[in-house]
Steps between C-alpha positions, in 0.01 A plus 500: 500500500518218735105397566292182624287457173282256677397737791455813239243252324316414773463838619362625212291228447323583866452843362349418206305221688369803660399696190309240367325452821343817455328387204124612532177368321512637143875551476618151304358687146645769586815616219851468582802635348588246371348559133215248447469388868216497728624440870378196514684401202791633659438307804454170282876577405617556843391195606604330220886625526513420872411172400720461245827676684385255814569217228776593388673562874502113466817475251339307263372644140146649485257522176284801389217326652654538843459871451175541348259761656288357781126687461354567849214459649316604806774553720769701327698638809503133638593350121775728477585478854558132496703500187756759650534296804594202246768704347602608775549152697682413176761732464583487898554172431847362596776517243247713240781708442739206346180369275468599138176719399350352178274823365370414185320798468787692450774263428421154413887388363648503814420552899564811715693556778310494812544882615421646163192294457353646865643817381291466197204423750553763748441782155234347424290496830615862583400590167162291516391619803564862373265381213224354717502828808484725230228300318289524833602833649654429833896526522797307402713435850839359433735604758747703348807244542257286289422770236940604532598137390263443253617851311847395360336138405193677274785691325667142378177411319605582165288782308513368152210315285644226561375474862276799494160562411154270397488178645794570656575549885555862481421789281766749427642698783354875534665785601408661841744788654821346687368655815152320455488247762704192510126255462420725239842515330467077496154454342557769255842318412263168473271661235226663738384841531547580890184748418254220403155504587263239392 
């Protein structure tokens, strides 16, 4: 499938821009699914990856500390806001798409190829903002193109030990009915229960 990985990024990114903004007083302790996680931990590594990913965008190799959780403070919707507009200026940067992706976090012998590393971004802030709506009880929004091009990519993450399970991105995948719906189908294949409830 032939898609602008740039524009499916920023997309979702609005969306879950708009998830977090409906953050209320209270909700930052709430749990997430993400075993362990309080939202505003979660948040904390939001920020931190858009960060990092923005760094990267650049070409040039990036360290652990460039994609270290960022702890927020008074403002989260405007924290995170800010450091999703940063990402996003960077990877709609001219010429992004010829630039190396140094991710350290995941591969620290050798860069990534531009697409796959936004690919790599785009799971994660679909899958995120899943994490943080159902966290707080309002809906996740992606617009279905969004939720039918990140489907095939969350079924490349490999389900093995290896890159599944603690202190690892995802748990393993879950198995939901093939009719269940398509965001369902991609959280579930991520290591979430699409039933969660904090």
């Amino acid at each position: 499938m032939d898609v602008d990985i740039v524009e499916l990024d920023r997309r979702t990114l609005v969306a879950t821009g708009d998830i977090v903004a409906a953050l209320r007083a209270g909700d930052l302790d709430r749990p997430t699914p993400c075993a362990g996680w309080t939202v505003r931990d979660l948040l904390a590594h939001m920020i931190g990856q858009h960060y990092g990913f923005a760094a990267a965008a650049s070409g040039e190799p990036t360290e652990l500390a460039d994609w270290r959780p960022r702890p927020v403070g008074d403002d989260p919707a405007g924290e995170y806001d800010e450091s999703a507009a940063r990402v996003t200026a960077a990877f709609g940067a001219p010429g992004v798409l010829e630039r190396p992706f140094w991710l350290p976090e995941v591969r620290a012998s050798a860069p990534f190829p531009a697409a796959t590393a936004i690919g790599f971004h785009f799971i994660d802030y679909v899958t995120h903002g899943w994490d943080v709506a159902r966290s707080i009880g309002v809906p996740a929004r992606f617009d279905d193109d969004l939720v039918a091009a990140v489907l095939p990519l969350a079924g490349q993450v490999p389900d093995t030990p290896k890159f599944r399970g603690p202190g690892k991105a995802f748990g393993p995948g879950i198995a939901v009915p093939p009719d269940a719906p398509p965001l369902d189908r991609v959280v579930a294949m991520l290591g979430r229960d699409p039933g969660w409830k904090p």
